[in-house]
CSV table of C-alpha atoms and ligand atoms in Angstrom, one decimal:
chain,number,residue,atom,x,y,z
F,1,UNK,CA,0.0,0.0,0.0
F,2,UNK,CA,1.3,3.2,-1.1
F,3,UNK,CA,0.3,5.4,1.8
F,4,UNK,CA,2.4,2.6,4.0
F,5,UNK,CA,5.3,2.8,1.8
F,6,UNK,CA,5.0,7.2,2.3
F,7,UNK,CA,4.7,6.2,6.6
F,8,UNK,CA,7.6,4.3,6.2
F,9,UNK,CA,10.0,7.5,4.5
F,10,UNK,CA,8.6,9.9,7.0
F,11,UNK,CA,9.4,7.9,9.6
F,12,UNK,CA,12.8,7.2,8.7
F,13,UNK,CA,13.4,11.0,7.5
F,14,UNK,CA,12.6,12.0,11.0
F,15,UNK,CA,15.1,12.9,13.4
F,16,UNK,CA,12.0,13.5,16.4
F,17,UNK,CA,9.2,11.3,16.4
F,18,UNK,CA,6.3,11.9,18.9
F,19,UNK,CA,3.8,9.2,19.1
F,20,UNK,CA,-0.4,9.8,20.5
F,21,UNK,CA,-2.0,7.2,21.6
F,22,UNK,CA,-5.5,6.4,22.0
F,23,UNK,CA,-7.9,3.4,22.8
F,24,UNK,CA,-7.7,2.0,19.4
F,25,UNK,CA,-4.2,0.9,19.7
F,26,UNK,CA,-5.2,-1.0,22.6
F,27,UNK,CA,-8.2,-2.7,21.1
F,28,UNK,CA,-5.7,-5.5,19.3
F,29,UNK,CA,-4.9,-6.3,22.8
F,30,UNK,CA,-8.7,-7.2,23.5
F,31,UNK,CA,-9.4,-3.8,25.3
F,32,UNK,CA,-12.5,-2.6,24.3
F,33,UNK,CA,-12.4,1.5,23.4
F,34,UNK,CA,-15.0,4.1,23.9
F,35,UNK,CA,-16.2,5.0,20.7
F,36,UNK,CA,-16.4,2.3,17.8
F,37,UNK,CA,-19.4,0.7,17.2
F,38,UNK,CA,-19.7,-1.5,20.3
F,39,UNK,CA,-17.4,0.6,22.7
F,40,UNK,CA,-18.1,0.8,26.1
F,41,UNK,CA,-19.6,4.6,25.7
F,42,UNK,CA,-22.7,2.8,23.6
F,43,UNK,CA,-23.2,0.4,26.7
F,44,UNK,CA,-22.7,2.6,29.5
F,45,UNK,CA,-22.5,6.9,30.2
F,46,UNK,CA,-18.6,8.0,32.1
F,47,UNK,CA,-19.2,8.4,35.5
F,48,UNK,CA,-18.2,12.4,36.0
F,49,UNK,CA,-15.8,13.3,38.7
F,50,UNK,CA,-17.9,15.9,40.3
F,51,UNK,CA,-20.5,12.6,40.6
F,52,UNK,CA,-17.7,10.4,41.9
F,53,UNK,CA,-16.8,12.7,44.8
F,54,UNK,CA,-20.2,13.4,45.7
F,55,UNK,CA,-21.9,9.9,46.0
F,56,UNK,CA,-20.8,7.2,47.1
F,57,UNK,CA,-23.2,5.2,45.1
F,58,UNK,CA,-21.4,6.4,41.7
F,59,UNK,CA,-18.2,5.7,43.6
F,60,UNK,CA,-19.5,2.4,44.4
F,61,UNK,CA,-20.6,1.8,40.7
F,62,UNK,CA,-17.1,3.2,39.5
F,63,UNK,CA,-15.7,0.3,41.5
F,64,UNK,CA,-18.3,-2.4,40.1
F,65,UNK,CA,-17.2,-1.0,36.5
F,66,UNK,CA,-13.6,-1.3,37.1
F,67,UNK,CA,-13.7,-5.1,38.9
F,68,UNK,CA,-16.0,-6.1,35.9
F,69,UNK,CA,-13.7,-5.1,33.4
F,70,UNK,CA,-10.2,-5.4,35.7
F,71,UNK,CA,-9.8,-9.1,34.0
F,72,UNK,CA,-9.8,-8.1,30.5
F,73,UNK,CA,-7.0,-5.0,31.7
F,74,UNK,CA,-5.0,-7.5,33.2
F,75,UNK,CA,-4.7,-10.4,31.2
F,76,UNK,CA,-3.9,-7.9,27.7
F,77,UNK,CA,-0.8,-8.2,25.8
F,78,UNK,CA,1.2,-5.6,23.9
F,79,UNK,CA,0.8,-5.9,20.4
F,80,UNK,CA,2.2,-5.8,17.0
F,81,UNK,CA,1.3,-1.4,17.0
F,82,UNK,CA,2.5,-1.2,21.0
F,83,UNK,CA,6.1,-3.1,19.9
F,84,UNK,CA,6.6,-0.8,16.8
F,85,UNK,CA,7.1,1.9,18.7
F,86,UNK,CA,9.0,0.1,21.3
F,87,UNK,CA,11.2,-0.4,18.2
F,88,UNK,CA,11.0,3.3,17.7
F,89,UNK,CA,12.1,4.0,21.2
F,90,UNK,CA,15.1,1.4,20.8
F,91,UNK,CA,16.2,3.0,17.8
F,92,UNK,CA,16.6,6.3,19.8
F,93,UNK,CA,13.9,8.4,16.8
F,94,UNK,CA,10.6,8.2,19.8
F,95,UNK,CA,11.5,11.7,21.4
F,96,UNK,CA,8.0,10.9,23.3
F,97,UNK,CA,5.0,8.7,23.6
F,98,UNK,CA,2.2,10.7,24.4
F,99,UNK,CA,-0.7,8.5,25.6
F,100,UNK,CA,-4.6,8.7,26.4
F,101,UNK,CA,-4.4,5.1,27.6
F,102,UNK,CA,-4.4,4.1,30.9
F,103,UNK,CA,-4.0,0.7,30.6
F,104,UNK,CA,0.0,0.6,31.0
F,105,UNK,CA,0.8,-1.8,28.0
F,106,UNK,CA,3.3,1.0,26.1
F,107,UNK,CA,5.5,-0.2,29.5
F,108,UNK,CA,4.7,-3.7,29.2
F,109,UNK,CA,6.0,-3.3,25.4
F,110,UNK,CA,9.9,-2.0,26.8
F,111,UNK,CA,9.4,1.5,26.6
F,112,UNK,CA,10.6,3.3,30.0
F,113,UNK,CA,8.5,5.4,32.1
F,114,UNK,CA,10.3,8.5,31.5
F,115,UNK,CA,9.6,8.4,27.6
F,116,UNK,CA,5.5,8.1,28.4
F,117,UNK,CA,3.4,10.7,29.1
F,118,UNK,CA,0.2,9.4,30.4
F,119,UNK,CA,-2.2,12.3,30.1
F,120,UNK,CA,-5.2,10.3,31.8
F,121,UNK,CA,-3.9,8.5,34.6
F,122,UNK,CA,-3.1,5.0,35.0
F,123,UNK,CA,-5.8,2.3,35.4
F,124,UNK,CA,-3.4,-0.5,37.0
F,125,UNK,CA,-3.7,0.9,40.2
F,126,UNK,CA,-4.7,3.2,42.6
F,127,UNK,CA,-4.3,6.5,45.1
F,128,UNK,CA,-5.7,8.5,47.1
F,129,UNK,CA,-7.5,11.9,46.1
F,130,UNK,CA,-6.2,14.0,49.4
F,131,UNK,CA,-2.5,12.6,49.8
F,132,UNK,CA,-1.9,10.8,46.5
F,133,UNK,CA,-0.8,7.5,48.3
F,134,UNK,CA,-0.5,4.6,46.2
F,135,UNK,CA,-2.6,1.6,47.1
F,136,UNK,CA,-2.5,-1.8,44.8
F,137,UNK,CA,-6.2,-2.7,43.1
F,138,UNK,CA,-6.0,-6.2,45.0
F,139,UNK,CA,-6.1,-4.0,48.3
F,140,UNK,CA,-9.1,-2.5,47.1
F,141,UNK,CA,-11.0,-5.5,45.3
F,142,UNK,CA,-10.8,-7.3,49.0
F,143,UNK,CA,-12.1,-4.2,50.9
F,144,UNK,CA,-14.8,-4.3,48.2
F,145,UNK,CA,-15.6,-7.8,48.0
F,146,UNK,CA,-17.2,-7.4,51.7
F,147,UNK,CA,-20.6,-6.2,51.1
F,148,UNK,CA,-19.4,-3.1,48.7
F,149,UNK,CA,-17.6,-1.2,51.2
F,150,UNK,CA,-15.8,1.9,50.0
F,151,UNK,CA,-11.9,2.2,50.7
F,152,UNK,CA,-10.5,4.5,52.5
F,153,UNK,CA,-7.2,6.2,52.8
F,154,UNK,CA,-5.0,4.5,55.9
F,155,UNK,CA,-3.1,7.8,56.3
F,156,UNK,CA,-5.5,10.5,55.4
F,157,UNK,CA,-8.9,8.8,55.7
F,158,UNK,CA,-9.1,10.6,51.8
F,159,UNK,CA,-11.6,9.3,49.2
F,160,UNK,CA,-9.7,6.4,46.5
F,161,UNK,CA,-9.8,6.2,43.0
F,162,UNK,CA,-8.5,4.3,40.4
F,163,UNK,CA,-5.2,6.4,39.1
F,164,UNK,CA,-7.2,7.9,36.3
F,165,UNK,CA,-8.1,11.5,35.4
F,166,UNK,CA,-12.2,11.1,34.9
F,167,UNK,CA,-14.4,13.5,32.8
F,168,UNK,CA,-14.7,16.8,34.8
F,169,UNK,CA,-10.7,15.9,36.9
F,170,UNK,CA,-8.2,18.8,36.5
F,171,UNK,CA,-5.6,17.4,34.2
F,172,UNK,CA,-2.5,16.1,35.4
F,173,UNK,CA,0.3,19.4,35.1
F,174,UNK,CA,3.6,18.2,34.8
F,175,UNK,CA,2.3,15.9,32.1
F,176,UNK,CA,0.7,18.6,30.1
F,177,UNK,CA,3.7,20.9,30.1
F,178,UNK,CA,5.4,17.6,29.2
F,179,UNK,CA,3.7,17.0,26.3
F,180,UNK,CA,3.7,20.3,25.3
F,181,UNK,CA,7.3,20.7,24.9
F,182,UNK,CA,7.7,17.2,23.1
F,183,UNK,CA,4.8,18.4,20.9
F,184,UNK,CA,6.5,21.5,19.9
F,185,UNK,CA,9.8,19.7,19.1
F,186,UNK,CA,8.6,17.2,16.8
F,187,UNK,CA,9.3,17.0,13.2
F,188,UNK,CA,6.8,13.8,12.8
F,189,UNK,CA,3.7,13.6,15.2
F,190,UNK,CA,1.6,10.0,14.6
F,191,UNK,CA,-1.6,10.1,16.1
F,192,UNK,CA,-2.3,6.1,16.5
F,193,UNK,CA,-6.3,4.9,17.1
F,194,UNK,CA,-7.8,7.9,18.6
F,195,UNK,CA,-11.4,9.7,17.6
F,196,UNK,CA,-9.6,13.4,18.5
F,197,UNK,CA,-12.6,14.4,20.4
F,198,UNK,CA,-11.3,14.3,24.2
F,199,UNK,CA,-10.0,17.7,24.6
F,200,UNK,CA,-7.1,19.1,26.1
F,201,UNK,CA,-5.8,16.1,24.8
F,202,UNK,CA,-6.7,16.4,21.3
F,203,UNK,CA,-5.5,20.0,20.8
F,204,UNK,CA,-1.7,18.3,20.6
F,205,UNK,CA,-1.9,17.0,17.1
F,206,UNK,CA,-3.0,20.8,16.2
F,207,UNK,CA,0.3,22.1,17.9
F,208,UNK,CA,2.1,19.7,16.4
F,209,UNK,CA,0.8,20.8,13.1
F,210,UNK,CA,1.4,24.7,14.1
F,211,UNK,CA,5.1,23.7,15.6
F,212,UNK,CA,6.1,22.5,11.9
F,213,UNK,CA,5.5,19.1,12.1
F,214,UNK,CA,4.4,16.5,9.5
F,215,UNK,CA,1.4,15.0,10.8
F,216,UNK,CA,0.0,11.6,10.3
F,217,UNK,CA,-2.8,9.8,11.6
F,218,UNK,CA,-3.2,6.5,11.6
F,219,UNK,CA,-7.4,5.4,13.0
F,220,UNK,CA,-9.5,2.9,11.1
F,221,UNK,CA,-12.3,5.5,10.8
F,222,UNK,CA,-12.1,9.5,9.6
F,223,UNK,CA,-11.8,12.0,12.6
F,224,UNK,CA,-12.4,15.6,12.3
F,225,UNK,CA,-8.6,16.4,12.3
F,226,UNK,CA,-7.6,14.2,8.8
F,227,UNK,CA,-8.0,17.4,7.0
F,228,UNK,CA,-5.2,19.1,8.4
F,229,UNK,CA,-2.7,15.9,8.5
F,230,UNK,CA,0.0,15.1,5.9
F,231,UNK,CA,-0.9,11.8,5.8
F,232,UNK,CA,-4.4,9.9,6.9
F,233,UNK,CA,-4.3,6.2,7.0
F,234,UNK,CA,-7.5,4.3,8.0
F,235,UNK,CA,-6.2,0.9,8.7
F,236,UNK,CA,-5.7,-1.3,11.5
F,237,UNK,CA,-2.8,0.0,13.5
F,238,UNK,CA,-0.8,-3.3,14.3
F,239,UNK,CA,-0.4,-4.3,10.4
F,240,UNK,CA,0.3,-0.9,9.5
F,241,UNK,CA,2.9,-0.2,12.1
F,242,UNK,CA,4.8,-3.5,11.8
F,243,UNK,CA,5.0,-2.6,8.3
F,244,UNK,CA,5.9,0.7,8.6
F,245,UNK,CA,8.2,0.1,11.0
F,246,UNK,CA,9.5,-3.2,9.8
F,247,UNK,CA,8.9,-5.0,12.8
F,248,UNK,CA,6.5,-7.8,13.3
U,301,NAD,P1,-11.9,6.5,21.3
U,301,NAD,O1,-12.6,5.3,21.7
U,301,NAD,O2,-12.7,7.8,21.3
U,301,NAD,O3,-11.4,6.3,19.8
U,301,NAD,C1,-10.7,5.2,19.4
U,301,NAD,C2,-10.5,5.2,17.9
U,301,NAD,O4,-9.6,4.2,17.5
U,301,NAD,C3,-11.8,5.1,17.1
U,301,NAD,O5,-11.9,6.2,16.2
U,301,NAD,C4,-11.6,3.7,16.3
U,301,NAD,O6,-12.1,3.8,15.0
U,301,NAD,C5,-10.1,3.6,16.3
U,301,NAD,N1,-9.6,2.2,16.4
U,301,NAD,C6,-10.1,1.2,17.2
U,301,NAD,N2,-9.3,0.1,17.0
U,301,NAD,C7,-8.5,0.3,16.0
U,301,NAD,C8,-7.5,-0.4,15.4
U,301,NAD,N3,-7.2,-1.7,15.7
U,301,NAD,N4,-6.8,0.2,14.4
U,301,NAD,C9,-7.0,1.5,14.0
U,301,NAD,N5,-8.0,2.2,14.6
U,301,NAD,C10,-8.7,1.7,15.6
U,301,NAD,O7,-10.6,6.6,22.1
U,301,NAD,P2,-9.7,7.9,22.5
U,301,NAD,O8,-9.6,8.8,21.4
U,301,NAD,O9,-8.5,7.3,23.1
U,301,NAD,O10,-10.6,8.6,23.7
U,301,NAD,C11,-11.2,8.0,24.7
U,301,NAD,C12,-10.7,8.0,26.1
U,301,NAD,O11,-10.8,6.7,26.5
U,301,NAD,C13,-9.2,8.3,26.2
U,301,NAD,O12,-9.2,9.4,27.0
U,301,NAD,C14,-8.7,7.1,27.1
U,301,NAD,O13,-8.3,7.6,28.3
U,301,NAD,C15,-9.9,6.2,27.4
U,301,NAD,N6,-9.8,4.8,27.1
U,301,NAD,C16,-8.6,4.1,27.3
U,301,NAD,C17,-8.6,2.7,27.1
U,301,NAD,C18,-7.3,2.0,27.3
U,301,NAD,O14,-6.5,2.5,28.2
U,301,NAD,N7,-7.0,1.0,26.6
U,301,NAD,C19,-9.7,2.0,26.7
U,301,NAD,C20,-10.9,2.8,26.5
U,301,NAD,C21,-10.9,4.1,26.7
């Protein structure tokens, strides 16, 4: 496939690669996203953060949603799209991986912490809202297993919550000012299996665009920025990646 073949040249022209991430590289890895036909926002409506603090009901229904779907998270693999940019990364060209995911599998694949930029959290475990304390989701699924209880903070008696930033959260700083910078000193940007519509998030591909950067997005369906990329590809991510790349 042509288009492939022009992927392939940009990528190795480039001397700064930032990769964006979104649920649709995950879904390969059996994790559902949030907007294809089928995709948990059809099933169910997000669970606000204003609602989350409020009631402990929603709280108690986040934690049903998360134990429901805490097996699938757990037992996914990286794949092929997740180890071509690990393969970036190796190379030295990844300058940043910028991700919406918080599902943890771009570290699974081999790329270190301090190349990802998780804009939304991290799913895998959990911390408290008042002190930020890390507690491990097995710690919380026992707590929970007894008649629903809520868990509590054992140094601040704060409200926990799954490492994530929710619809209506203030978003994480030093990440934004993170990907910010990498944004502006990319000369490719690859936006990899997102809709674009989650904003702050999706305003980076449009910096990228204003910083000089090719951009390319790579999403099996159109979004609303293909008319400003370089480059639109609508084709599953893993096959086109291991191509484009030349990994497998
Ligand atoms: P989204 O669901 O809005 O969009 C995903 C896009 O990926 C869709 O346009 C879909 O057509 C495309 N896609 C799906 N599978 C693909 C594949 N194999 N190849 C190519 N394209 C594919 O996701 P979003 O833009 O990331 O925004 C939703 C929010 O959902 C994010 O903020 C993220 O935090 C969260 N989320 C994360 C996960 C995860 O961590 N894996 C899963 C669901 C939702």
């Amino acid at each position: 496939m042509a288009a492939i073949e022009m992927l392939k040249g940009m990528i190795s022209d480039a001397g700064s690669i930032v990769a964006f991430t979104g649920a649709g590289i995950s879904t390969e890895s059996g994790i559902p996203d949030f907007r294809s036909p089928g995709g948990i926002w059809t099933r169910m409506k997000p669970i606000q953060f204003g609602d989350f603090l409020a009631s402990a009901e929603q709280r108690r229904e986040s934690w049903r949603r998360k134990f429901a779907s805490e097996d699938t998270m757990r037992s996914a693999t990286p794949n092929a799209g997740h180890r071509a940019l690990a393969r970036l990364h190796e190379q030295g060209k990844l300058l940043a991986l910028i991700t919406q995911n918080i599902d943890g599998l771009h570290q699974a694949s081999g790329v270190p912490d301090d190349a990802i930029i998780e804009l939304h959290g991290n799913g895998t475990y959990a911390s408290c809202l008042q002190c930020a304390k890390r507690y491990e989701l097995e710690w919380v699924r026992g707590i929970f297993a007894q008649d629903e209880r809520l868990p509590v903070c054992q140094s601040c008696g704060g409200i926990i919550k799954t490492a994530t930033i929710s619809f209506g959260q203030a978003m994480p700083e030093a990440a934004m000012e993170r990907a910010h910078a990498a944004t502006s000193r990319a000369d490719l940007f690859i936006v990899l299996g997102s809709s674009l519509v989650v904003y702050p998030a999706a305003g980076f591909p449009i910096l990228a665009k204003r910083s000089g950067a090719n951009l390319v997005i790579v999403n099996r369906e159109p979004t609303d920025m293909d008319e400003i990329a370089d480059l639109v590809i609508n084709a599953e991510i893993g096959a086109t990646m291991s191509r484009a790349v030349g990994v497998n």
